Amino acid sequence: MPKVDRVEPSKHVRGRFLVFLDTGALIKVGEQELLDFGLRPGLELEGETLQRLIASSEDTSARERAARMIGARPLSKAELVDKLVAKGEGRPQAERAADRLEELGALNDGEYAKTVVRHYDRMGYGPQKLREELYRRKIPRDCWADALAEARPEEEAAADYLASKCRGAASDPRSYQRQTNALRRRGFSWQAIRSVMGPCPTKENDWD
């Protein structure tokens, strides 16, 4: 039966302890495991107890890493789980950590979605780009409608972008096409672009 050989505080992570077993194994635990399992040198860990300790330590690791990640920058719940798994956490542990942070209010996909939309709207992007960002960040679709309502009217956003980037209206077909393409790349619809750009200076533009 494995025994605890020694217990040492981690030199790198505050509140974490290193439990060395006489088998050569190492288990990283938090303060709660230290207290709950009464970990001390000489303690024998029978099979079931050892498995519970390992499971608890894995959950603690995932929670601590999750807290550090969302403390560094906002993430959607799905993004957080994927990043935890990529860092070596088990998916069940990652999902439980994300669930706990959501329960505490530290993780909120609806508010995060609004933050994303406001950010890209201020940068002069259209609805298609906003939807692409929500999708890329794995934000649930049931959060999209409320978030997209935070953006300015599409034509207003397109007109503001042109005013900030272009010196007046297009005066020739080439500059007209360049401005049109820029708006399209930024996610504005053809309908909004037509409304903002008006007709081509010298010839009728083919929008099809």
mmCIF file of C-alpha atoms in Angstrom:
data_model
loop_
_atom_site.group_PDB
_atom_site.id
_atom_site.type_symbol
_atom_site.label_atom_id
_atom_site.label_comp_id
_atom_site.label_asym_id
_atom_site.label_seq_id
_atom_site.Cartn_x
_atom_site.Cartn_y
_atom_site.Cartn_z
ATOM 1 C CA MET A 1 0.000 0.000 0.000
ATOM 2 C CA PRO A 2 1.496 3.379 -1.011
ATOM 3 C CA LYS A 3 2.586 5.716 1.756
ATOM 4 C CA VAL A 4 3.151 9.438 1.804
ATOM 5 C CA ASP A 5 6.889 9.971 1.900
ATOM 6 C CA ARG A 6 6.861 13.768 2.256
ATOM 7 C CA VAL A 7 4.729 16.836 1.583
ATOM 8 C CA GLU A 8 6.232 20.081 0.294
ATOM 9 C CA PRO A 9 4.704 23.408 -0.723
ATOM 10 C CA SER A 10 5.058 24.180 -4.416
ATOM 11 C CA LYS A 11 7.720 26.739 -5.239
ATOM 12 C CA HIS A 12 5.814 27.926 -8.297
ATOM 13 C CA VAL A 13 2.093 27.932 -7.452
ATOM 14 C CA ARG A 14 0.785 29.458 -4.268
ATOM 15 C CA GLY A 15 -1.584 27.195 -2.341
ATOM 16 C CA ARG A 16 -0.393 24.024 -4.086
ATOM 17 C CA PHE A 17 1.435 21.183 -2.370
ATOM 18 C CA LEU A 18 3.534 18.340 -3.726
ATOM 19 C CA VAL A 19 2.809 14.935 -2.212
ATOM 20 C CA PHE A 20 5.612 12.444 -2.796
ATOM 21 C CA LEU A 21 4.747 8.760 -2.358
ATOM 22 C CA ASP A 22 7.192 6.027 -1.428
ATOM 23 C CA THR A 23 6.459 4.477 -4.826
ATOM 24 C CA GLY A 24 8.114 7.449 -6.525
ATOM 25 C CA ALA A 25 4.773 8.924 -7.635
ATOM 26 C CA LEU A 26 4.016 12.616 -7.217
ATOM 27 C CA ILE A 27 0.551 14.081 -6.673
ATOM 28 C CA LYS A 28 -0.062 17.831 -6.832
ATOM 29 C CA VAL A 29 -2.820 18.886 -4.445
ATOM 30 C CA GLY A 30 -4.441 22.035 -3.107
ATOM 31 C CA GLU A 31 -4.961 23.118 0.477
ATOM 32 C CA GLN A 32 -8.398 21.503 0.527
ATOM 33 C CA GLU A 33 -7.051 18.046 -0.360
ATOM 34 C CA LEU A 34 -4.320 18.484 2.221
ATOM 35 C CA LEU A 35 -6.970 18.987 4.901
ATOM 36 C CA ASP A 36 -9.659 16.633 3.612
ATOM 37 C CA PHE A 37 -7.305 13.657 3.297
ATOM 38 C CA GLY A 38 -5.086 14.502 6.260
ATOM 39 C CA LEU A 39 -1.999 14.193 4.106
ATOM 40 C CA ARG A 40 1.215 13.779 6.128
ATOM 41 C CA PRO A 41 4.392 11.712 5.960
ATOM 42 C CA GLY A 42 3.773 8.052 6.759
ATOM 43 C CA LEU A 43 0.066 8.117 5.838
ATOM 44 C CA GLU A 44 -0.999 4.954 4.020
ATOM 45 C CA LEU A 45 -3.262 5.476 1.021
ATOM 46 C CA GLU A 46 -5.412 2.455 0.257
ATOM 47 C CA GLY A 47 -6.629 1.979 -3.287
ATOM 48 C CA GLU A 48 -9.980 3.752 -3.067
ATOM 49 C CA THR A 49 -8.594 6.639 -1.023
ATOM 50 C CA LEU A 50 -5.723 7.098 -3.460
ATOM 51 C CA GLN A 51 -8.098 7.201 -6.408
ATOM 52 C CA ARG A 52 -10.307 9.774 -4.693
ATOM 53 C CA LEU A 53 -7.251 11.879 -3.903
ATOM 54 C CA ILE A 54 -6.071 11.756 -7.496
ATOM 55 C CA ALA A 55 -9.543 12.642 -8.805
ATOM 56 C CA SER A 56 -9.842 15.534 -6.362
ATOM 57 C CA SER A 57 -6.378 16.834 -7.244
ATOM 58 C CA GLU A 58 -7.237 16.736 -10.948
ATOM 59 C CA ASP A 59 -10.375 18.789 -10.346
ATOM 60 C CA THR A 60 -8.385 21.286 -8.277
ATOM 61 C CA SER A 61 -5.760 21.608 -11.005
ATOM 62 C CA ALA A 62 -8.424 22.285 -13.630
ATOM 63 C CA ARG A 63 -10.186 24.877 -11.451
ATOM 64 C CA GLU A 64 -6.967 26.723 -10.644
ATOM 65 C CA ARG A 65 -5.843 26.783 -14.264
ATOM 66 C CA ALA A 66 -9.309 27.869 -15.423
ATOM 67 C CA ALA A 67 -9.299 30.768 -12.957
ATOM 68 C CA ARG A 68 -5.898 31.902 -14.205
ATOM 69 C CA MET A 69 -7.019 31.708 -17.828
ATOM 70 C CA ILE A 70 -10.141 33.818 -17.457
ATOM 71 C CA GLY A 71 -8.210 36.190 -15.223
ATOM 72 C CA ALA A 72 -5.842 36.812 -18.124
ATOM 73 C CA ARG A 73 -8.537 37.480 -20.742
ATOM 74 C CA PRO A 74 -12.256 36.851 -21.319
ATOM 75 C CA LEU A 75 -13.224 33.502 -22.832
ATOM 76 C CA SER A 76 -16.404 31.699 -23.736
ATOM 77 C CA LYS A 77 -17.202 28.558 -21.773
ATOM 78 C CA ALA A 78 -16.405 26.318 -24.741
ATOM 79 C CA GLU A 79 -13.144 28.163 -25.417
ATOM 80 C CA LEU A 80 -12.113 27.716 -21.798
ATOM 81 C CA VAL A 81 -12.802 23.981 -21.835
ATOM 82 C CA ASP A 82 -10.834 23.505 -25.058
ATOM 83 C CA LYS A 83 -7.879 25.504 -23.753
ATOM 84 C CA LEU A 84 -7.824 23.525 -20.515
ATOM 85 C CA VAL A 85 -7.789 20.251 -22.436
ATOM 86 C CA ALA A 86 -5.025 21.573 -24.688
ATOM 87 C CA LYS A 87 -2.980 22.302 -21.537
ATOM 88 C CA GLY A 88 -3.331 18.698 -20.387
ATOM 89 C CA GLU A 89 -6.446 18.757 -18.200
ATOM 90 C CA GLY A 90 -8.983 15.969 -18.683
ATOM 91 C CA ARG A 91 -12.158 17.025 -20.488
ATOM 92 C CA PRO A 92 -14.491 15.992 -17.618
ATOM 93 C CA GLN A 93 -12.365 17.996 -15.170
ATOM 94 C CA ALA A 94 -12.263 20.956 -17.563
ATOM 95 C CA GLU A 95 -16.027 20.900 -17.987
ATOM 96 C CA ARG A 96 -16.591 20.749 -14.227
ATOM 97 C CA ALA A 97 -14.201 23.665 -13.721
ATOM 98 C CA ALA A 98 -16.051 25.721 -16.347
ATOM 99 C CA ASP A 99 -19.411 24.823 -14.798
ATOM 100 C CA ARG A 100 -18.189 25.986 -11.398
ATOM 101 C CA LEU A 101 -16.916 29.314 -12.719
ATOM 102 C CA GLU A 102 -20.216 29.791 -14.513
ATOM 103 C CA GLU A 103 -22.089 29.130 -11.265
ATOM 104 C CA LEU A 104 -19.943 31.748 -9.534
ATOM 105 C CA GLY A 105 -20.670 34.289 -12.273
ATOM 106 C CA ALA A 106 -17.049 34.473 -13.381
ATOM 107 C CA LEU A 107 -17.979 32.986 -16.753
ATOM 108 C CA ASN A 108 -20.933 34.392 -18.716
ATOM 109 C CA ASP A 109 -21.323 33.625 -22.408
ATOM 110 C CA GLY A 110 -24.090 36.186 -22.858
ATOM 111 C CA GLU A 111 -22.035 39.085 -21.515
ATOM 112 C CA TYR A 112 -18.933 37.902 -23.330
ATOM 113 C CA ALA A 113 -20.879 37.839 -26.598
ATOM 114 C CA LYS A 114 -21.930 41.465 -26.073
ATOM 115 C CA THR A 115 -18.339 42.455 -25.345
ATOM 116 C CA VAL A 116 -17.161 40.818 -28.574
ATOM 117 C CA VAL A 117 -19.856 42.535 -30.647
ATOM 118 C CA ARG A 118 -19.189 45.971 -29.144
ATOM 119 C CA HIS A 119 -15.458 45.593 -29.744
ATOM 120 C CA TYR A 120 -15.719 44.682 -33.420
ATOM 121 C CA ASP A 121 -18.514 47.171 -34.007
ATOM 122 C CA ARG A 122 -16.263 49.980 -32.730
ATOM 123 C CA MET A 123 -13.546 48.743 -35.092
ATOM 124 C CA GLY A 124 -15.859 49.252 -38.057
ATOM 125 C CA TYR A 125 -16.960 45.715 -38.894
ATOM 126 C CA GLY A 126 -20.320 44.670 -40.280
ATOM 127 C CA PRO A 127 -22.839 42.043 -39.147
ATOM 128 C CA GLN A 128 -21.279 39.154 -41.041
ATOM 129 C CA LYS A 129 -17.916 39.725 -39.344
ATOM 130 C CA LEU A 130 -19.626 40.021 -35.957
ATOM 131 C CA ARG A 131 -21.339 36.664 -36.485
ATOM 132 C CA GLU A 132 -18.074 35.095 -37.624
ATOM 133 C CA GLU A 133 -16.372 36.231 -34.419
ATOM 134 C CA LEU A 134 -19.166 34.878 -32.247
ATOM 135 C CA TYR A 135 -18.902 31.555 -34.068
ATOM 136 C CA ARG A 136 -15.098 31.477 -33.903
ATOM 137 C CA ARG A 137 -15.180 32.031 -30.161
ATOM 138 C CA LYS A 138 -17.670 29.169 -29.764
ATOM 139 C CA ILE A 139 -20.339 31.309 -28.161
ATOM 140 C CA PRO A 140 -23.742 29.542 -28.100
ATOM 141 C CA ARG A 141 -26.147 30.776 -30.757
ATOM 142 C CA ASP A 142 -28.845 31.513 -28.205
ATOM 143 C CA CYS A 143 -26.608 34.387 -27.028
ATOM 144 C CA TRP A 144 -26.210 35.925 -30.479
ATOM 145 C CA ALA A 145 -29.426 37.913 -30.881
ATOM 146 C CA ASP A 146 -29.042 39.969 -27.706
ATOM 147 C CA ALA A 147 -25.360 40.529 -28.448
ATOM 148 C CA LEU A 148 -25.898 41.646 -32.057
ATOM 149 C CA ALA A 149 -28.487 44.131 -30.818
ATOM 150 C CA GLU A 150 -25.561 45.980 -29.189
ATOM 151 C CA ALA A 151 -24.150 46.915 -32.617
ATOM 152 C CA ARG A 152 -24.953 50.121 -34.473
ATOM 153 C CA PRO A 153 -27.350 50.030 -37.438
ATOM 154 C CA GLU A 154 -25.449 48.483 -40.342
ATOM 155 C CA GLU A 155 -25.672 51.469 -42.687
ATOM 156 C CA GLU A 156 -24.497 53.822 -39.952
ATOM 157 C CA ALA A 157 -21.490 51.608 -39.203
ATOM 158 C CA ALA A 158 -20.603 51.332 -42.902
ATOM 159 C CA ALA A 159 -20.882 55.091 -43.414
ATOM 160 C CA ASP A 160 -18.738 55.770 -40.340
ATOM 161 C CA TYR A 161 -16.076 53.373 -41.573
ATOM 162 C CA LEU A 162 -15.942 55.073 -44.970
ATOM 163 C CA ALA A 163 -15.764 58.499 -43.375
ATOM 164 C CA SER A 164 -12.841 57.446 -41.189
ATOM 165 C CA LYS A 165 -10.853 55.657 -43.896
ATOM 166 C CA CYS A 166 -11.657 57.426 -47.167
ATOM 167 C CA ARG A 167 -11.262 61.028 -48.275
ATOM 168 C CA GLY A 168 -14.762 61.686 -49.437
ATOM 169 C CA ALA A 169 -16.936 59.786 -51.890
ATOM 170 C CA ALA A 170 -15.416 57.717 -54.686
ATOM 171 C CA SER A 171 -14.823 59.871 -57.769
ATOM 172 C CA ASP A 172 -14.031 57.138 -60.299
ATOM 173 C CA PRO A 173 -14.876 53.456 -60.905
ATOM 174 C CA ARG A 174 -11.567 52.209 -59.531
ATOM 175 C CA SER A 175 -11.833 53.966 -56.165
ATOM 176 C CA TYR A 176 -15.531 53.069 -56.050
ATOM 177 C CA GLN A 177 -14.699 49.373 -56.448
ATOM 178 C CA ARG A 178 -11.908 49.621 -53.890
ATOM 179 C CA GLN A 179 -14.229 51.098 -51.283
ATOM 180 C CA THR A 180 -16.933 48.593 -52.109
ATOM 181 C CA ASN A 181 -14.537 45.687 -51.692
ATOM 182 C CA ALA A 182 -13.281 47.081 -48.385
ATOM 183 C CA LEU A 183 -16.806 47.230 -46.990
ATOM 184 C CA ARG A 184 -17.554 43.739 -48.199
ATOM 185 C CA ARG A 185 -14.412 42.339 -46.591
ATOM 186 C CA ARG A 186 -15.433 43.917 -43.314
ATOM 187 C CA GLY A 187 -18.692 42.002 -43.301
ATOM 188 C CA PHE A 188 -21.237 44.498 -44.608
ATOM 189 C CA SER A 189 -24.114 43.289 -46.755
ATOM 190 C CA TRP A 190 -24.542 44.296 -50.389
ATOM 191 C CA GLN A 191 -27.763 46.077 -49.447
ATOM 192 C CA ALA A 192 -25.993 48.288 -46.912
ATOM 193 C CA ILE A 193 -23.109 48.905 -49.296
ATOM 194 C CA ARG A 194 -25.506 49.984 -52.069
ATOM 195 C CA SER A 195 -27.221 52.373 -49.698
ATOM 196 C CA VAL A 196 -23.984 53.948 -48.465
ATOM 197 C CA MET A 197 -22.061 54.014 -51.734
ATOM 198 C CA GLY A 198 -24.825 55.005 -54.141
ATOM 199 C CA PRO A 199 -24.333 54.505 -57.889
ATOM 200 C CA CYS A 200 -20.919 54.172 -59.491
ATOM 201 C CA PRO A 201 -19.646 57.612 -60.586
ATOM 202 C CA THR A 202 -19.461 56.799 -64.306
ATOM 203 C CA LYS A 203 -21.399 53.618 -64.945
ATOM 204 C CA GLU A 204 -24.087 51.497 -63.425
ATOM 205 C CA ASN A 205 -22.588 48.978 -61.036
ATOM 206 C CA ASP A 206 -23.479 45.310 -61.384
ATOM 207 C CA TRP A 207 -24.251 44.024 -57.902
ATOM 208 C CA ASP A 208 -25.023 40.447 -58.908
#
